[in-house]
Coordinates of C-alpha atoms in Angstrom, one line a residue:
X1 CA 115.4 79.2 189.7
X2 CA 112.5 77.2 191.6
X3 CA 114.7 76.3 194.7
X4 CA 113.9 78.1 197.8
X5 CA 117.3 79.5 199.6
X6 CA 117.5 76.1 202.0
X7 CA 117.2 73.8 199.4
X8 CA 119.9 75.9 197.1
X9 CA 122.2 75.6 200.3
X10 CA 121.1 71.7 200.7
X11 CA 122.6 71.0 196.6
X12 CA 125.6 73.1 197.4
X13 CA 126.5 70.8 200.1
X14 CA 125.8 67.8 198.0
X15 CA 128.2 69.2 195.1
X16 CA 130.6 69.5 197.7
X17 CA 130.7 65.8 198.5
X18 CA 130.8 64.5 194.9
X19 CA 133.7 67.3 194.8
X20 CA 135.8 65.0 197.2
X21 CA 136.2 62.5 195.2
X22 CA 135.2 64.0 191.9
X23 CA 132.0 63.2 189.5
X24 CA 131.3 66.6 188.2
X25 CA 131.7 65.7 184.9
X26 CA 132.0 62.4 182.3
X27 CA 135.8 62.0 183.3
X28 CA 134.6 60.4 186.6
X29 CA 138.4 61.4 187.7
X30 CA 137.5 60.9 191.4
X31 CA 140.2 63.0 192.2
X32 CA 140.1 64.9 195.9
X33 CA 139.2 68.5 194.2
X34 CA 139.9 70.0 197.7
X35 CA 143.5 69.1 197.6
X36 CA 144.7 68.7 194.0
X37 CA 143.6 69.3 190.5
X38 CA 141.6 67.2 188.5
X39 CA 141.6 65.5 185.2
X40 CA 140.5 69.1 184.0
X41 CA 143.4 70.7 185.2
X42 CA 141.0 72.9 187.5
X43 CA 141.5 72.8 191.4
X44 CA 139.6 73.7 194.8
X45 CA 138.7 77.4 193.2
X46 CA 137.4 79.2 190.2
X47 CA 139.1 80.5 188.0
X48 CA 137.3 83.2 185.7
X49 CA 138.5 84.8 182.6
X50 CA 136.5 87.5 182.0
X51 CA 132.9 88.5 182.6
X52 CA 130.3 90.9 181.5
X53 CA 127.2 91.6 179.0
X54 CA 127.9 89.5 176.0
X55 CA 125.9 90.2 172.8
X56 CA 126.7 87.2 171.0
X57 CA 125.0 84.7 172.3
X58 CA 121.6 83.8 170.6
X59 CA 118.9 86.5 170.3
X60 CA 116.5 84.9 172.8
X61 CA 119.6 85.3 175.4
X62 CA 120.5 88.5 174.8
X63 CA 117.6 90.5 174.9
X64 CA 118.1 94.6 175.4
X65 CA 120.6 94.2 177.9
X66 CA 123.2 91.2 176.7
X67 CA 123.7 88.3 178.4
X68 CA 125.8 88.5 181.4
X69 CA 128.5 86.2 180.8
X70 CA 131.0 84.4 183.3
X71 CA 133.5 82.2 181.6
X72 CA 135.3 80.1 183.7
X73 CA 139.0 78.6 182.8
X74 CA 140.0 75.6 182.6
X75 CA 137.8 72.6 180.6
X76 CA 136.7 69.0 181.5
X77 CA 137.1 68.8 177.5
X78 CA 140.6 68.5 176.0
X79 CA 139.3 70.0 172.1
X80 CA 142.3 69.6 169.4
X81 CA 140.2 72.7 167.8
X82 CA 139.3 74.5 170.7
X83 CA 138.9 78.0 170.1
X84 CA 138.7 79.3 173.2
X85 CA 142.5 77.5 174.2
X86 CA 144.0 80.5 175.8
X87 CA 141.2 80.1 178.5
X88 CA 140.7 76.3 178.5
X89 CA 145.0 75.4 178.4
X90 CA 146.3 78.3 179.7
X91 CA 143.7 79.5 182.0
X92 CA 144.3 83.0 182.2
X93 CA 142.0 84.7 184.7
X94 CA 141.2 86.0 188.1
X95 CA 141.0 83.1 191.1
X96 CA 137.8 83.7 192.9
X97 CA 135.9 82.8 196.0
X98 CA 132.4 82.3 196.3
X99 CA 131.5 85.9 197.9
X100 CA 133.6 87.0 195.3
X101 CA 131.7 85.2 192.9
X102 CA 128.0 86.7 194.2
X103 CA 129.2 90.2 193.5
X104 CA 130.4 89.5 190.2
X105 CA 126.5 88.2 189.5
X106 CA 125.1 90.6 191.2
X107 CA 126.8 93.9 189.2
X108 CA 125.9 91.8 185.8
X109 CA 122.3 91.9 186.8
X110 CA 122.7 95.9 188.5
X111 CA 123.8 96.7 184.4
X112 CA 120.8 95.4 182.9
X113 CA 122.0 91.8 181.9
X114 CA 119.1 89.7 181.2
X115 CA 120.9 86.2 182.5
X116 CA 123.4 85.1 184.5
X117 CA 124.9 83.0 181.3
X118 CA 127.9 80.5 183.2
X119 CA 130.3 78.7 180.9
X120 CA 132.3 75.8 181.0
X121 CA 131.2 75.6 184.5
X122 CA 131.0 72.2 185.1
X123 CA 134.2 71.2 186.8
X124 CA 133.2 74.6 189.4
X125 CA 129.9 73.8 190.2
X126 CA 130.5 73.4 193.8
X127 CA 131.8 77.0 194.4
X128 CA 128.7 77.8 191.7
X129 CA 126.5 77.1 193.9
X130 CA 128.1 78.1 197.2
X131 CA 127.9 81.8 195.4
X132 CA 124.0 81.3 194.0
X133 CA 123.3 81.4 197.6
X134 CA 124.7 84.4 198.7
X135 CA 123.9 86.2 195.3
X136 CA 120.0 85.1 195.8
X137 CA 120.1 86.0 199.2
X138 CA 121.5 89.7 198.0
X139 CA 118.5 89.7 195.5
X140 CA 119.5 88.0 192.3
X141 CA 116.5 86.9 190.4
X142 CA 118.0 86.7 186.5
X143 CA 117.8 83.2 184.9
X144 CA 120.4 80.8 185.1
X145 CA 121.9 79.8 181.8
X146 CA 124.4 76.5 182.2
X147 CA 126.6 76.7 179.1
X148 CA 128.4 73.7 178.5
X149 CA 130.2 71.5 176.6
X150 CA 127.8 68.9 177.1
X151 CA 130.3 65.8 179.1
X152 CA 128.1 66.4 182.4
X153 CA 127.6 63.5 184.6
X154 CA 124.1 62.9 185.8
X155 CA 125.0 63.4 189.4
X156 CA 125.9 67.0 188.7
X157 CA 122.5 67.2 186.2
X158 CA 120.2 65.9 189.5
X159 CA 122.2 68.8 191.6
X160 CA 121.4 71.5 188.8
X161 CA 117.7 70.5 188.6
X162 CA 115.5 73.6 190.1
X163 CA 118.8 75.9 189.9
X164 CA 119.2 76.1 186.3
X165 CA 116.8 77.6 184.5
X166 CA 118.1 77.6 180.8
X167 CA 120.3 74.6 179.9
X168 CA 123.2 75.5 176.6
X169 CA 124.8 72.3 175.3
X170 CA 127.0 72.5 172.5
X171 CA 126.7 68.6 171.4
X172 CA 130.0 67.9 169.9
X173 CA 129.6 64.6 168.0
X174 CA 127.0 61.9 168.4
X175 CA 129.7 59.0 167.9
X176 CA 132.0 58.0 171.3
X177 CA 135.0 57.3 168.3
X178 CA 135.0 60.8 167.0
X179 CA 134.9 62.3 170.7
X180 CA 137.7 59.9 172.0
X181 CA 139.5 61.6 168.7
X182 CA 138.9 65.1 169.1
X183 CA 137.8 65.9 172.4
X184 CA 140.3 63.3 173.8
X185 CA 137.8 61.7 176.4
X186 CA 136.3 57.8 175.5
X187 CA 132.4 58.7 175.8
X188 CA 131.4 61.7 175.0
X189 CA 128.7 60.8 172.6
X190 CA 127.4 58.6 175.2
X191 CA 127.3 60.9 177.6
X192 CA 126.3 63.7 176.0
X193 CA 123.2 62.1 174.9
X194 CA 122.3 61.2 178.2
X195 CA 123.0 64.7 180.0
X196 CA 120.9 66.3 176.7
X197 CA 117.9 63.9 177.5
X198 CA 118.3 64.3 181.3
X199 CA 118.2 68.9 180.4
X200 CA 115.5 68.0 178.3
X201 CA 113.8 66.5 180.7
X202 CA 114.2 69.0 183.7
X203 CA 113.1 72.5 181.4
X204 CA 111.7 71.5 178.3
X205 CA 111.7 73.6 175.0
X206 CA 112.1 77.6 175.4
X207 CA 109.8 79.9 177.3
X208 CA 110.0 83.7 176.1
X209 CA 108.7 86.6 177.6
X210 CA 106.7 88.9 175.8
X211 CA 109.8 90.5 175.1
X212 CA 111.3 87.4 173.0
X213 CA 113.6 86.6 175.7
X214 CA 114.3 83.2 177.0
X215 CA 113.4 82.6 180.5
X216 CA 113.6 78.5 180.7
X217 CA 114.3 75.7 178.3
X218 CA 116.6 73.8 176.2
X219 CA 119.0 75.4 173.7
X220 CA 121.3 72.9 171.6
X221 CA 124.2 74.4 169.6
X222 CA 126.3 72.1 167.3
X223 CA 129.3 73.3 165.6
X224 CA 129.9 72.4 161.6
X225 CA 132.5 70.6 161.0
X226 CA 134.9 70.1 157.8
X227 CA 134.8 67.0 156.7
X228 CA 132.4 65.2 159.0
X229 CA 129.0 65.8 157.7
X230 CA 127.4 62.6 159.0
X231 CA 128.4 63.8 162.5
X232 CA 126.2 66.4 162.2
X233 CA 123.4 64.8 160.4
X234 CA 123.4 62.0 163.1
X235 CA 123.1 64.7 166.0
X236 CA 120.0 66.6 164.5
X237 CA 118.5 62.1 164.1
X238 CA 119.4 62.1 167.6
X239 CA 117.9 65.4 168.4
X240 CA 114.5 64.5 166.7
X241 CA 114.1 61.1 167.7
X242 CA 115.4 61.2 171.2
X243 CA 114.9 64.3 172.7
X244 CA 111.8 66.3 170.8
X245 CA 111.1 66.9 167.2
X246 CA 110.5 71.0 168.0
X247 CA 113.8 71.0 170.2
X248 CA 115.5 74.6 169.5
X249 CA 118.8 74.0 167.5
X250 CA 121.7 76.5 166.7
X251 CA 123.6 75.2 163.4
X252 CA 126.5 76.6 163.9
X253 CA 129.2 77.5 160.9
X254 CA 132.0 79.5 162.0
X255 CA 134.4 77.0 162.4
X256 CA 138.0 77.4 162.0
X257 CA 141.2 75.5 162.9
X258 CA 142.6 76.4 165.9
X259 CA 144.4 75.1 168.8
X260 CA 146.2 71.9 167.5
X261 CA 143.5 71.6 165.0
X262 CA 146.6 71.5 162.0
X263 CA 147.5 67.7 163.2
X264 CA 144.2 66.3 163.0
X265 CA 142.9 66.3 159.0
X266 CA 140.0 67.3 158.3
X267 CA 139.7 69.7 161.2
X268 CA 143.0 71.0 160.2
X269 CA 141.0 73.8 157.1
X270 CA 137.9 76.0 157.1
X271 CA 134.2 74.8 156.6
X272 CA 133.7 75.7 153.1
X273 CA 130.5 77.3 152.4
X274 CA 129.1 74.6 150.5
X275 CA 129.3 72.0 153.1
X276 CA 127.6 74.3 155.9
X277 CA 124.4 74.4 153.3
X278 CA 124.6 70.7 152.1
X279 CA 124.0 69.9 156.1
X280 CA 121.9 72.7 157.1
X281 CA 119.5 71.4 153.5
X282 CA 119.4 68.0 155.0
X283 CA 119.3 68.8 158.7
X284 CA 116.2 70.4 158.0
X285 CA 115.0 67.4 156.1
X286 CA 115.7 65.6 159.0
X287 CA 114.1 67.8 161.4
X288 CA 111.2 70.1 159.7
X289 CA 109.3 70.8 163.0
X290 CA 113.3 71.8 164.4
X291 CA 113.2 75.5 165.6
X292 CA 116.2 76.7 164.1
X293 CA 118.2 79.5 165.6
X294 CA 120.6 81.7 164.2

């Protein structure tokens, strides 16, 4: 974090006012967050599933101690094959206040975590940040990670600029049609691509320590899927040409049909083995300076 503890307080203000008529995310919802939920189903306060070391996450985030993992409930995504559904629909999970908040990032740095690693935290952001500055005021000094679905708005990206340290996208689908299909929002290509420039932009490729762990940058993950092979192949074009050629890139295979996933052919089987390798061959004709994670 580069933010002193005045400035932190200044963007946690200014998340609160795009909260009142809310812009936290592509939805554009404008929907009084104080009072009544949103287009992601979320209200005035977090909601958190579960937290704690997670091992994983990609290597440079895990380090010796795991990444310390908060994953919020609720999504500003609607996923037919979201495997995460029982947090994302059902939102299962302990309601928490800022304070409450702090102390949960506090005790994941007290057990060794090497990040703070937030996800699907765009539609809490507010409360986010109101707990960032009383956890930095109690002496938290692990990276931020902002793991995300990538359907941020840019007012929320300017807020995060000097707080988060390490930016996670997982970039869907380059294509507007296939996001309006399967994410069930009308632009999420287009503004995915524009909140992947604007991370980009703000930390740049991975820094390690001598340790191998990440302590700034971009990491993009993109999920496989059956069936839609160009989809992918047109996110690694859009990687290369539009946000850098030596961009860090998880290819990601473990897909499997969950949620409603069954109604929607071809998301309705498995990713064969065979179509995972056909794309990764190609991907990396496509992007041969890429540094590929796994």
């Amino acid at each position: 974090m580069r933010l002193s503890i005045e400035q932190l307080r200044q963007r946690a203000q200014g998340a609160h006012r795009i909260w009142e008529k809310c812009l936290l995310c592509g939805r554009r919802c404008q929907t009084d967050r104080r009072q009544m939920r949103g287009a992601c189903r979320a209200g005035g306060e977090a909601v958190v599933a579960s937290y704690g070391p997670h091992w994983g996450e990609e290597a440079p985030l895990v380090g010796n101690g795991g990444s310390g993992t908060i994953f919020f409930s609720y999504c500003n995504l609607d996923c037919v094959f979201c495997q995460n559904f029982d947090i994302s629909v059902e939102a299962e999970g302990e309601t928490m206040t800022p304070a409450r908040l702090a102390e949960v990032m506090i005790g994941l740095q007290e057990r060794g975590c090497e990040n703070i690693n937030l996800v699907s935290p765009t539609h809490y952001v507010p409360t986010i940040l109101d707990a960032l500055v009383l956890a930095v005021e109690k002496g938290l000094t692990l990276p931020i990670v902002y793991n995300t679905g990538g359907y941020d708005s840019m007012e929320v990206l300017q807020l995060l600029d000097g707080v988060v340290d390490i930016y996670l996208p997982d970039f869907k689908f380059a294509d507007d049609d296939l996001g309006r299909r399967y994410c069930g929002v009308p632009d999420y290509g287009t503004t995915a691509r524009q909140a992947i420039r604007a991370m980009h932009k703000q930390v740049g490729n991975p820094v390690l320590d001598d340790r191998g762990v990440a302590q700034s940058g971009l990491l993009i993950r993109h999920l496989v899927l059956p069936g839609l092979p160009e989809n992918s192949l047109d996110v690694i074009r859009f990687i290369v040409e539009e946000v850098a050629p030596d961009a860090w890139v998880n290819l990601m295979d473990q897909y499997r049909p969950e949620h409603r996933a069954s109604d929607f052919p071809p998301l309705n089987r498995r990713l064969s083995g065979r179509e995972f390798w056909e794309v990764w061959e190609k991907a990396q004709e496509i992007g041969p300076q890429l540094h590929w994670l796994q």
